[in-house]
Every structure is written in structure tokens, then in C-alpha cells.
Amino acid sequence: MHKAILSLMKHQRFFILLLLIFTVSTVGCSPGHVGGNEIAFLRDGHLWTIDPDGANAFAVFADNNTPVVGYSWSPTHQILSFRTLDADFAKTSAAKHLSSNPITSLPGDLPSTLNTIGIDGGSPIPIIFSNTVLRNSNAWWNTTGSRLIYREEITAATPSPNEVFWWVSQNDQPGGIARKLLPNSFSIPSIAPDNSLALGISKQGLFTSTLNGTDVHYISHSILPGHPLFATLERALWQPAHDHPKILYALESSVPPQQGASNTGSITVKLILNDLHGHTTALAACTCTQFAWAPDGNHIIYSNGPTYTIYNLNDGSSFSIDGEDGSIPYWSPDSLFLLLDGLHSLVLVQVNSQRKQLLLHDSIAFTGIVSSSAAIPGVNALLQPISNSLWA
């Protein structure tokens, strides 16, 4: 019964998304969606696209021997990157019983090939070939869509954020012939809005490097307090849509969280804004489980259990709403709307009016409360960024 309910929720999310694309049509035409408003989805290991009105369903890639297990749109909406299982691994029992995120349906790092393909299909370009002794993550695009970043690790090794490789590949170069290795980082490096630098966190401190992995510059020269944090806090993020971007990251703190914050058993952290000129600002102290920029670079969202707070950098104001604990936040490209995608609910937030609307929910009541053991992954958990926005 529970699986049937989850399956129904997935189908309902799809149709709600169609409705959102119609009702928020300006979002579909904003930067990042130039070239079409097709929706991509997976069915039985095949990669499909479809128009918002349900017409023109098209199988972009289909191979029963190498099923697709993840994908992401390029910023131009003209190219898709996708991950296919290694053909030999796909025959194993482990491949037939993959563990996936219950909300996104994305599995973790696997022996797989990373590909790019045009929206009209054709022959994909394998930017890295599969190897059963290596596991790859999904690939994520830079802002211009010319390069992709992905994680690679040895299959036999115990997953550790300090023992993985981060690669940058061009979107049209096969077999990794032009890929570049970035410096070691606890989590996925963040790429600057102008694509000039990558930002990461390591045992040596907070650093930047070129996308070729050279010219490493340390912003701090020692490991950040509390790092490596658990997966969704172990990140340093460039401010988007700004010519002189600042960076956002979390530090473990002994300062009590703000009044009214939920305590899910998580550690207390400070969210730090660093202008890269020696000045830092503590924006909030919270028992956060995740944080992220809005696409406009003027808002930040962070969560304390079932409480989601949106902070406005322009005037320092903030407001909070209640949602389902563990929901994944998806910003619309214009930063006017926010979707909170939970296991049992889908909530739409209108940022300017500070109003929320419950779009979907199932028959299982959610309380927004989880046990501390469920709330805190191990400190060595690897960050699994969400590669596909519901708005894409």
C-alpha cells in the first residue's frame, strides 16, 4: 500500500509540474530555459522528453543493456547529460536492487558511463567510459553549459569525502581526453558564475582554483571548524548572478540557535557570508540540515527540521514557513517561487507575498519530526546535489 501511495505521488508531481509550467509561463522563458520548455523524465531506464501539454513524447536514449539512472539539462536546455549503468554491472544482482533517494529516485555513485546528447537525440558522446572498478556520480553543468563536473571513486574503497576525485570535462570531448582534475575537496566544488574558478573545502582549508585545477589559492589556511560536516551542510557556494560574488558556507558553532528554531538533533552551525576581502558576516545560527542560494543571489534558504527560512540579503529580513521535514527545495529561475518537494507533500511558496500553497499530499500525515539518528547522516556521507530542478 505504501509503495502504491508513493507511486501515485510521483505521477501527481508530474501533472502538477505541467500545471506550474503553464501558470508560471514567464519562468519557462527565463534564462536557463532558452531553447524550449520540454520536460525530461525516465521510464524503464530510458530517457524521454515531452511537451508541457503532453504531446510529442520522444525517446532521446533507449538501450536495455545500459539503463539510464540519472540526467540533467544544460543551462541552454539544448543538451542533456545522462548516466548509464556499466553493461556488465547492469547484469548483477546489485544493479537490479539499487538503493535510490525516495524523493528524487536518484541512486548514488555507480559504475557508469557519463554521456551528453542533443535534445533531438542521435548518438550520445560518452565524456567518460564506464569501468567496473570505478564509481561515478551524476554530472553537473557549469553556467554556460560548456563543462561538466562529476565525482569519481574506487569501487572497492569505503566512501569518504576525503578520498574521491573531482573531474571537469568538456561537453563534447569523448572518453575523458580533455578532462581536468580539481584539487581534493570534501564536497562537490562550486563553480563561479563567470566560470573562472572552482571553490572547495579540504583538510587544508577553504580554497579556489581554476577549472584546470591550477593556481590554488587558500581563503583560509586550516580546516574549517567542524568540517567535514554531514552531507547537506558540507558545501561552500558562490553567490549567483553577481559580478563580484561572495561565498556562503557553514561553520560549527557553540552559539545557541535562534529562538523558535527546531532542534532535530543536528549540530548548531553559523551560516557565514564571506566577501573574499577579509570580511565575514554570520547570517544565522541554526540547527540547520541544508542551505542554498536562490538563483538571483539575493536570497538564501535554510532549514531547521520542518521549518524553512528564507533570508533576504538586501534588507536582512527573513520569514519562515512550516513544511515537511527533509523536503528538497527547488527555486524557480526568477527566484519568485519555491517548491518544497517532500516524501508525502509538495508545497509551493510565493516569496514576495510570503504565502504557501499545499499542492499535493498523501494519506500519510507528516509531523515534520524525525529521530536524531535519521536526521544526521554520518560525517563521512558524500554530498549528493540535486541535479534536476522541477522547474527545468
Coordinates of C-alpha atoms in Angstrom, one line a residue:
M1 CA 0.0 0.0 0.0
H2 CA 2.8 2.4 0.9
K3 CA 4.6 1.8 -2.4
A4 CA 1.3 2.4 -4.3
I5 CA 0.9 5.7 -2.5
L6 CA 4.4 6.8 -3.3
S7 CA 3.9 5.8 -7.0
L8 CA 0.7 7.9 -7.1
M9 CA 2.5 10.9 -5.6
K10 CA 5.2 10.7 -8.3
H11 CA 2.5 10.8 -11.0
Q12 CA 0.7 13.6 -9.3
R13 CA 4.0 15.6 -9.1
F14 CA 4.4 15.2 -12.8
F15 CA 1.0 16.6 -13.6
I16 CA 1.4 19.4 -11.1
L17 CA 4.6 20.3 -12.8
L18 CA 2.8 20.6 -16.1
L19 CA 0.3 22.9 -14.5
L20 CA 3.1 25.0 -13.0
I21 CA 4.8 25.4 -16.3
F22 CA 1.5 26.7 -17.8
T23 CA 0.6 29.0 -14.9
V24 CA 4.1 30.4 -14.4
S25 CA 4.9 30.7 -18.1
T26 CA 7.4 33.5 -17.6
V27 CA 9.6 31.2 -15.6
G28 CA 9.8 28.8 -18.6
C29 CA 11.2 31.6 -20.7
S30 CA 13.7 33.0 -18.3
P31 CA 17.5 32.4 -18.6
G32 CA 18.4 28.8 -18.3
H33 CA 15.3 27.7 -20.3
V34 CA 16.2 29.2 -23.7
G35 CA 15.6 26.7 -26.5
G36 CA 12.4 25.0 -25.3
N37 CA 10.2 24.0 -22.4
E38 CA 10.4 20.3 -22.9
I39 CA 10.3 18.1 -19.8
A40 CA 12.7 15.3 -19.4
F41 CA 11.9 12.1 -17.5
L42 CA 13.0 8.5 -17.1
R43 CA 10.8 5.5 -17.8
D44 CA 12.1 1.9 -17.6
G45 CA 15.7 3.0 -17.9
H46 CA 15.0 5.1 -21.0
L47 CA 15.4 8.9 -21.3
W48 CA 12.4 10.7 -22.7
T49 CA 11.3 14.3 -23.3
I50 CA 7.7 15.6 -23.7
D51 CA 6.0 18.9 -24.3
P52 CA 4.1 20.6 -21.3
D53 CA 0.8 19.7 -23.0
G54 CA 1.6 16.0 -23.0
A55 CA 2.3 15.9 -26.8
N56 CA 5.4 14.8 -28.7
A57 CA 6.8 12.2 -26.3
F58 CA 10.2 11.3 -27.6
A59 CA 12.8 8.7 -26.5
V60 CA 16.1 10.6 -26.5
F61 CA 18.1 7.5 -25.5
A62 CA 17.0 3.9 -25.0
D63 CA 19.3 0.9 -24.5
N64 CA 18.0 -2.0 -22.4
N65 CA 21.6 -3.2 -21.8
T66 CA 22.7 0.1 -20.3
P67 CA 19.7 1.7 -18.4
V68 CA 19.8 5.4 -17.7
V69 CA 19.9 6.2 -13.9
G70 CA 20.2 10.0 -13.9
Y71 CA 20.2 13.1 -16.1
S72 CA 20.4 16.8 -16.1
W73 CA 19.6 19.6 -18.5
S74 CA 22.3 22.0 -19.8
P75 CA 21.6 25.7 -19.0
T76 CA 20.8 26.3 -22.6
H77 CA 18.1 23.5 -22.5
Q78 CA 19.6 22.1 -25.7
I79 CA 21.8 19.3 -24.4
L80 CA 21.2 16.6 -21.8
S81 CA 23.9 14.9 -19.7
F82 CA 22.9 11.4 -18.5
R83 CA 24.4 8.5 -16.7
T84 CA 24.0 4.8 -17.9
L85 CA 25.0 1.8 -15.9
D86 CA 28.0 -0.2 -17.0
A87 CA 26.8 -3.1 -19.2
D88 CA 28.5 -5.7 -17.0
F89 CA 27.4 -4.2 -13.7
A90 CA 23.8 -3.9 -15.1
K91 CA 23.6 -7.7 -15.2
T92 CA 24.4 -8.1 -11.5
S93 CA 22.0 -8.5 -8.6
A94 CA 23.3 -5.3 -7.1
A95 CA 22.3 -3.3 -10.2
K96 CA 18.8 -4.8 -10.1
H97 CA 18.3 -3.7 -6.5
L98 CA 19.7 -0.2 -6.4
S99 CA 19.0 2.0 -3.4
S100 CA 17.6 5.4 -4.5
N101 CA 16.6 8.6 -2.8
P102 CA 12.8 8.1 -2.1
I103 CA 12.1 11.7 -3.3
T104 CA 14.3 12.2 -6.3
S105 CA 14.6 8.5 -7.3
L106 CA 18.4 9.1 -7.9
P107 CA 20.8 6.3 -6.9
G108 CA 24.3 7.1 -5.6
D109 CA 27.7 6.7 -7.3
L110 CA 27.8 3.6 -9.5
P111 CA 29.9 2.0 -12.3
S112 CA 28.6 4.0 -15.1
T113 CA 29.2 6.0 -18.3
L114 CA 28.6 9.7 -18.4
N115 CA 27.2 11.0 -21.7
T116 CA 25.9 14.1 -23.4
I117 CA 23.3 14.2 -26.1
G118 CA 21.3 16.8 -28.1
I119 CA 17.6 17.3 -27.3
D120 CA 16.8 15.8 -30.7
G121 CA 18.6 12.5 -29.8
G122 CA 21.2 10.9 -32.1
S123 CA 24.4 9.3 -31.0
P124 CA 25.5 10.3 -27.5
I125 CA 29.0 11.5 -26.6
P126 CA 30.5 9.4 -23.8
I127 CA 32.5 12.0 -21.9
I128 CA 33.8 9.2 -19.6
F129 CA 33.6 5.5 -20.2
S130 CA 32.4 3.1 -17.6
N131 CA 34.7 0.9 -15.6
T132 CA 33.6 -1.7 -13.0
V133 CA 36.4 -0.7 -10.6
L134 CA 35.2 2.9 -10.6
R135 CA 32.0 4.6 -9.5
N136 CA 30.8 7.9 -11.0
S137 CA 28.2 10.4 -9.8
N138 CA 25.8 12.3 -12.0
A139 CA 27.4 15.2 -13.8
W140 CA 26.5 18.8 -13.1
W141 CA 26.8 21.7 -15.6
N142 CA 28.7 25.0 -15.3
T143 CA 26.6 28.1 -16.0
T144 CA 27.4 28.3 -19.8
G145 CA 26.9 24.6 -20.4
S146 CA 30.4 24.1 -21.8
R147 CA 31.7 21.9 -19.0
L148 CA 30.5 19.3 -16.5
I149 CA 31.8 18.3 -13.1
Y150 CA 31.5 14.9 -11.6
R151 CA 32.8 12.7 -8.8
E152 CA 34.8 9.5 -9.2
E153 CA 35.9 7.0 -6.6
I154 CA 37.3 3.5 -6.4
T155 CA 34.5 0.8 -6.1
A156 CA 36.4 -1.2 -3.5
A157 CA 37.1 1.7 -1.3
T158 CA 34.9 2.8 1.7
P159 CA 33.2 6.0 0.7
S160 CA 35.0 9.0 2.3
P161 CA 34.7 12.7 1.3
N162 CA 38.5 13.0 1.5
E163 CA 39.2 10.2 -0.9
V164 CA 37.2 11.0 -4.0
F165 CA 38.3 12.7 -7.3
W166 CA 36.5 15.7 -8.8
W167 CA 36.8 16.0 -12.6
V168 CA 35.8 18.7 -15.0
S169 CA 35.1 17.6 -18.6
Q170 CA 34.1 19.4 -21.8
N171 CA 30.7 18.6 -23.0
D172 CA 31.9 17.4 -26.5
Q173 CA 35.1 15.6 -25.7
P174 CA 34.8 11.8 -25.6
G175 CA 36.5 9.4 -23.2
G176 CA 37.8 12.0 -20.8
I177 CA 40.5 13.1 -23.2
A178 CA 40.2 16.7 -22.1
R179 CA 39.2 16.3 -18.5
K180 CA 41.0 18.1 -15.7
L181 CA 41.4 17.0 -12.1
L182 CA 40.4 19.5 -9.4
P183 CA 42.1 19.7 -6.0
N184 CA 40.7 17.4 -3.4
S185 CA 37.5 18.6 -1.8
F186 CA 35.2 17.2 0.9
S187 CA 32.2 18.1 -1.3
I188 CA 31.4 19.0 -4.9
P189 CA 33.3 22.1 -5.8
S190 CA 31.2 25.1 -6.6
I191 CA 31.9 26.9 -10.0
A192 CA 31.9 30.7 -10.0
P193 CA 29.2 32.5 -12.1
D194 CA 31.8 33.6 -14.6
N195 CA 33.3 30.0 -14.8
S196 CA 36.7 31.3 -13.9
L197 CA 37.2 29.5 -10.5
A198 CA 36.1 26.4 -8.6
L199 CA 35.5 26.7 -4.8
G200 CA 36.1 23.8 -2.4
I201 CA 36.8 22.8 1.2
S202 CA 39.6 20.4 2.2
K203 CA 41.8 19.5 5.2
Q204 CA 44.0 22.4 4.2
G205 CA 41.1 24.9 4.3
L206 CA 38.7 26.8 2.1
F207 CA 40.2 27.3 -1.4
T208 CA 39.7 28.4 -5.0
S209 CA 41.4 27.0 -8.2
T210 CA 41.0 27.4 -11.9
L211 CA 38.8 24.8 -13.7
N212 CA 42.1 23.2 -14.9
G213 CA 42.9 22.5 -11.2
T214 CA 45.8 25.0 -11.1
D215 CA 46.5 28.3 -9.3
V216 CA 45.2 27.1 -5.9
H217 CA 44.5 29.9 -3.5
Y218 CA 43.6 29.4 0.1
I219 CA 41.0 31.7 1.6
S220 CA 41.6 30.0 5.0
H221 CA 44.7 28.0 5.8
S222 CA 43.4 25.4 8.2
I223 CA 40.4 23.0 8.3
L224 CA 37.1 24.9 8.9
P225 CA 35.6 24.3 12.4
G226 CA 33.5 21.1 12.4
H227 CA 34.4 20.0 8.9
P228 CA 33.7 17.7 7.3
L229 CA 30.1 18.3 8.2
F230 CA 27.4 15.9 7.2
A231 CA 26.4 15.8 3.5
T232 CA 23.9 18.6 3.0
L233 CA 26.0 21.1 5.1
E234 CA 29.4 20.2 3.6
R235 CA 29.5 22.8 0.9
A236 CA 30.8 26.2 0.0
L237 CA 28.7 28.1 -2.6
W238 CA 29.4 31.0 -4.9
Q239 CA 26.8 33.8 -4.9
P240 CA 25.0 33.5 -8.2
A241 CA 24.0 36.4 -10.6
H242 CA 26.6 38.8 -9.2
D243 CA 29.7 40.3 -10.8
H244 CA 31.6 40.2 -7.6
P245 CA 30.2 37.2 -5.9
K246 CA 30.6 36.4 -2.2
I247 CA 30.6 32.8 -0.8
L248 CA 28.4 31.1 1.6
Y249 CA 29.3 28.2 3.9
A250 CA 28.6 26.7 7.4
L251 CA 30.8 26.6 10.5
E252 CA 30.2 24.5 13.6
S253 CA 29.3 26.9 16.4
S254 CA 28.7 26.8 20.2
V255 CA 26.3 29.7 19.8
P256 CA 22.7 28.7 20.6
P257 CA 20.3 28.6 17.6
Q258 CA 17.9 31.4 17.1
Q259 CA 14.7 31.4 19.1
G260 CA 11.9 29.3 17.5
A261 CA 14.4 27.1 15.6
S262 CA 13.6 23.4 15.5
N263 CA 16.1 21.0 17.1
T264 CA 16.3 17.8 15.1
G265 CA 19.4 16.7 16.9
S266 CA 21.7 18.3 14.3
I267 CA 24.7 20.3 15.4
T268 CA 24.5 24.1 15.7
V269 CA 26.2 25.9 12.8
K270 CA 26.7 29.5 11.7
L271 CA 25.9 30.4 8.1
I272 CA 28.9 32.6 7.0
L273 CA 28.9 35.1 4.2
N274 CA 32.5 35.9 3.0
D275 CA 33.2 38.8 0.7
L276 CA 36.7 37.4 -0.2
H277 CA 38.2 40.7 1.0
G278 CA 38.7 39.7 4.7
H279 CA 35.2 40.5 5.9
T280 CA 32.7 37.8 7.0
T281 CA 29.2 38.1 8.3
A282 CA 27.3 35.5 10.3
L283 CA 23.8 35.5 8.8
A284 CA 22.2 32.9 11.2
A285 CA 22.9 30.4 13.9
C286 CA 20.7 27.3 13.5
T287 CA 20.5 23.6 13.8
C288 CA 20.4 23.6 10.0
T289 CA 20.2 20.5 7.8
Q290 CA 20.6 22.2 4.5
F291 CA 21.1 25.7 2.9
A292 CA 21.1 27.1 -0.6
W293 CA 21.2 30.3 -2.7
A294 CA 18.3 31.5 -4.7
P295 CA 19.2 32.0 -8.4
D296 CA 19.1 35.8 -8.0
G297 CA 21.8 35.6 -5.4
N298 CA 19.8 37.9 -3.1
H299 CA 18.0 35.2 -1.0
I300 CA 19.1 32.2 1.0
I301 CA 17.0 29.3 2.2
Y302 CA 18.0 27.1 5.1
S303 CA 16.0 24.5 7.1
N304 CA 15.7 23.6 10.7
G305 CA 13.8 20.3 10.7
P306 CA 10.3 21.2 9.3
T307 CA 10.9 24.9 9.4
Y308 CA 12.2 26.6 6.2
T309 CA 13.6 30.1 6.5
I310 CA 14.2 32.5 3.6
Y311 CA 16.7 35.2 4.3
N312 CA 16.8 38.5 2.2
L313 CA 20.4 39.8 1.8
N314 CA 19.2 43.1 0.6
D315 CA 17.5 44.2 3.8
G316 CA 18.4 41.5 6.3
S317 CA 14.8 40.4 6.7
S318 CA 13.6 36.8 6.8
F319 CA 10.5 34.8 7.1
S320 CA 9.8 31.1 8.0
I321 CA 7.2 28.6 6.9
D322 CA 6.4 25.1 8.1
G323 CA 6.8 22.2 5.7
E324 CA 7.7 18.5 5.7
D325 CA 11.0 17.7 7.3
G326 CA 13.6 16.6 4.7
S327 CA 11.9 18.3 1.8
I328 CA 14.1 19.3 -1.1
P329 CA 13.9 23.0 -2.1
Y330 CA 13.7 23.9 -5.8
W331 CA 13.8 27.6 -6.7
S332 CA 12.1 28.9 -9.8
P333 CA 14.7 30.5 -12.1
D334 CA 13.4 34.0 -11.3
S335 CA 13.5 33.3 -7.5
L336 CA 9.9 34.3 -7.1
F337 CA 8.7 30.8 -6.2
L338 CA 10.0 27.9 -4.2
L339 CA 8.9 24.3 -4.4
L340 CA 9.4 22.1 -1.3
D341 CA 9.3 18.5 -2.5
G342 CA 8.8 16.1 0.3
L343 CA 8.1 12.4 0.5
H344 CA 4.5 13.0 1.4
S345 CA 3.8 16.6 0.2
L346 CA 4.6 19.2 -2.4
V347 CA 4.4 22.8 -1.3
L348 CA 4.6 26.0 -3.4
V349 CA 5.9 29.2 -1.7
Q350 CA 5.3 32.6 -3.2
V351 CA 8.4 34.5 -1.9
N352 CA 7.2 38.1 -2.3
S353 CA 3.8 37.5 -0.6
Q354 CA 5.3 35.0 1.9
R355 CA 2.4 32.7 1.2
K356 CA 2.5 28.9 0.7
Q357 CA 0.1 26.5 -1.0
L358 CA -0.1 22.8 -0.4
L359 CA -0.2 21.3 -3.9
L360 CA -0.1 17.6 -3.1
H361 CA -0.2 15.4 -0.1
D362 CA -0.9 11.7 0.5
S363 CA -2.9 10.0 3.2
I364 CA 0.1 9.6 5.5
A365 CA 0.1 12.5 7.9
F366 CA 3.5 14.1 8.3
T367 CA 4.6 15.7 11.5
G368 CA 7.9 17.2 10.4
I369 CA 9.7 15.4 13.2
V370 CA 12.2 12.7 12.8
S371 CA 14.6 11.0 15.1
S372 CA 18.0 12.3 15.6
S373 CA 19.5 9.2 14.1
A374 CA 17.6 9.7 10.9
A375 CA 18.3 13.4 10.8
I376 CA 22.1 13.2 10.9
P377 CA 24.0 11.1 8.4
G378 CA 27.5 10.1 9.2
V379 CA 30.1 12.8 8.9
N380 CA 31.7 10.9 6.0
A381 CA 28.5 11.0 4.0
L382 CA 29.1 12.3 0.5
L383 CA 27.2 15.3 -0.8
Q384 CA 24.6 14.3 -3.4
P385 CA 23.5 17.5 -5.0
I386 CA 20.1 17.6 -6.7
S387 CA 21.0 17.7 -10.4
N388 CA 17.5 18.2 -11.8
S389 CA 15.2 21.0 -10.8
L390 CA 11.5 20.5 -11.1
W391 CA 11.4 23.8 -13.0
A392 CA 13.9 22.6 -15.6

